[in-house]
Amino acid sequence: MSTFAEIYQKIEQYSTIILHRHTSPDPDALGSQAGLARSLKLRFPDKRILCAGENDEGDLAWINRMDPVTKADYQGALVITTDTGNTARISNKLYDQGDFLIKIDHHPDVEPYADMSYVDDQAPAASQIIADFLAAEKMPITAEVAYPLYAGIVGDTGRFMYPETTEHTFSVVAKLASTGINITEIARNISDVTFVQAKLQADVLDYMEVDPSGAAYAILSQAALEKLGVDSNQASCTVSTPGRIKDIIAWNVFVEKPDGTYRVHYRSKGPVINELAAKHDGGGHALASGANAQDLAEVKQIFAELVQVTKEYQEAHE
Ligand code: AMP
């Protein structure tokens, strides 16, 4: 793994720097990308700094918008990915057209795809790593830099609830907050849902099946989504809903896509689930992962595996 100083030296060498993040972006993907881009622009006004990705920011466009990029922009460019553990999830696919590739991430390093990387899978958010990088290299942290980074940390810590949240996280967000950003606005932008999304959360509770082990699942069909007029990305707001129930310790939310396959969300309060996700074209963190299922048979298989690890976890903790 490289040091922050080595990454900074690489940045100094290039006049074009293009930043990528993962597909179906969440606040941490967009926040880490935007925070780094904005600080680089302030420190190096003569360099060309671009944010690349499919235009799939959707409801999160308040964090950042993408710049238009073409293959020609990558000639002799430095490319940096943030918050993206594997190449399949990098948005967009021009990322390998540059001169040199750096990965800055907090997912387990299952695919070390870059020429240089800084990966800390204990960090609760890639945005926290970027904030640490900016502080270590004495880069500008103005309110416009702090805003997306704070959003990324709030998003990936579940508003400071998940176990990777540490004293250091609070010292980082205190520094970001000291720039004068509106932390209430950011938290509301992340957690407020539309009336329709709230109805979808109610659907999840209605459709949910709970196993005696404490594992649970819900399927959101295309028909249910169409009835409410939401797409599968907007359905992500339902993913943490089952976890609010005390007796549920691990759960899947399956969201049917228009092609009849399923986007799979795994969440857990203890049982490790990223190894399960890896078996189904997915991956992620120990307690928050995503995957894909081709059909209902694979959906059933995925939940059976979740029940198994939940039982084992319960037995080990009795
Ligand atoms: P999600 O359920 O989509 O919110 O994703 C939870 C976590 O798993 C995030 O950290 C994602 O980056 C990661 N993740 C989601 N889908 C995949 C996938 N197909 N492959 C690898 N990681 C994923």
Short mmCIF file of N, CA and C and ligand atoms in Angstrom, two decimals, residues 22 26 83 86 89 107 239 263-267 281-285 288-292, ligand 1:
data_model
loop_
_atom_site.label_atom_id
_atom_site.label_comp_id
_atom_site.label_asym_id
_atom_site.label_seq_id
_atom_site.Cartn_x
_atom_site.Cartn_y
_atom_site.Cartn_z
N HIS A 22 -18.09 4.51 -7.82
CA HIS A 22 -18.78 3.29 -8.23
C HIS A 22 -20.16 3.54 -8.85
N ASP A 26 -23.78 5.97 -3.98
CA ASP A 26 -24.38 6.37 -2.71
C ASP A 26 -23.67 7.66 -2.28
N ASP A 83 -13.79 4.83 -3.35
CA ASP A 83 -14.92 4.03 -2.85
C ASP A 83 -15.31 2.87 -3.76
N ASN A 86 -13.87 -3.02 -6.82
CA ASN A 86 -13.59 -3.90 -7.96
C ASN A 86 -13.90 -3.20 -9.28
N ARG A 89 -17.39 -2.57 -10.87
CA ARG A 89 -18.29 -1.54 -10.34
C ARG A 89 -17.80 -0.13 -10.61
N HIS A 107 -13.24 -0.61 0.94
CA HIS A 107 -13.76 -1.98 0.83
C HIS A 107 -12.59 -2.96 0.98
N VAL A 239 -33.61 -0.23 2.36
CA VAL A 239 -32.68 -1.31 2.74
C VAL A 239 -32.46 -1.40 4.25
N ARG A 263 -31.53 -7.05 -7.88
CA ARG A 263 -30.43 -6.45 -7.14
C ARG A 263 -30.61 -6.89 -5.69
N VAL A 264 -29.54 -7.39 -5.10
CA VAL A 264 -29.64 -7.96 -3.76
C VAL A 264 -28.90 -7.08 -2.77
N HIS A 265 -29.56 -6.72 -1.69
CA HIS A 265 -28.91 -5.97 -0.61
C HIS A 265 -28.79 -6.89 0.60
N TYR A 266 -27.60 -6.93 1.18
CA TYR A 266 -27.36 -7.68 2.42
C TYR A 266 -27.02 -6.67 3.51
N ARG A 267 -27.63 -6.83 4.68
CA ARG A 267 -27.24 -6.03 5.84
C ARG A 267 -27.19 -6.93 7.05
N ASP A 281 -22.03 -12.87 -7.45
CA ASP A 281 -21.66 -11.75 -8.30
C ASP A 281 -21.65 -10.43 -7.51
N GLY A 282 -21.21 -10.52 -6.25
CA GLY A 282 -21.25 -9.30 -5.44
C GLY A 282 -20.10 -9.22 -4.47
N GLY A 283 -20.26 -8.40 -3.46
CA GLY A 283 -19.23 -8.20 -2.45
C GLY A 283 -19.61 -7.01 -1.60
N GLY A 284 -18.62 -6.48 -0.89
CA GLY A 284 -18.88 -5.31 -0.05
C GLY A 284 -18.22 -5.46 1.29
N HIS A 285 -18.82 -4.86 2.30
CA HIS A 285 -18.26 -4.84 3.65
C HIS A 285 -18.78 -6.03 4.46
N ALA A 288 -22.35 -4.95 5.35
CA ALA A 288 -23.19 -4.29 4.33
C ALA A 288 -22.66 -4.65 2.96
N SER A 289 -23.41 -5.45 2.23
CA SER A 289 -22.93 -5.92 0.92
C SER A 289 -24.06 -5.88 -0.10
N GLY A 290 -23.67 -6.08 -1.35
CA GLY A 290 -24.65 -6.13 -2.43
C GLY A 290 -24.29 -7.24 -3.39
N ALA A 291 -25.28 -7.73 -4.13
CA ALA A 291 -25.04 -8.81 -5.10
C ALA A 291 -26.16 -8.80 -6.14
N ASN A 292 -26.16 -9.84 -6.98
CA ASN A 292 -27.17 -9.95 -8.03
C ASN A 292 -27.72 -11.37 -8.04
P1 AMP B 1 -25.84 -1.67 -1.39
O1 AMP B 1 -26.63 -2.78 -0.79
O2 AMP B 1 -26.00 -1.58 -2.87
O3 AMP B 1 -26.10 -0.38 -0.67
O4 AMP B 1 -24.31 -2.00 -1.17
C1 AMP B 1 -23.75 -2.24 0.09
C2 AMP B 1 -22.24 -2.29 -0.01
O5 AMP B 1 -21.85 -3.36 -0.86
C3 AMP B 1 -21.60 -1.04 -0.62
O6 AMP B 1 -20.38 -0.79 0.06
C4 AMP B 1 -21.34 -1.40 -2.04
O7 AMP B 1 -20.22 -0.72 -2.54
C5 AMP B 1 -21.10 -2.91 -1.97
N1 AMP B 1 -21.65 -3.59 -3.16
C6 AMP B 1 -22.92 -3.51 -3.62
N2 AMP B 1 -23.10 -4.26 -4.71
C7 AMP B 1 -21.91 -4.83 -4.98
C8 AMP B 1 -21.43 -5.72 -6.01
N3 AMP B 1 -22.24 -6.18 -6.97
N4 AMP B 1 -20.13 -6.09 -5.96
C9 AMP B 1 -19.30 -5.64 -4.98
N5 AMP B 1 -19.69 -4.81 -4.00
C10 AMP B 1 -20.97 -4.40 -3.98
#
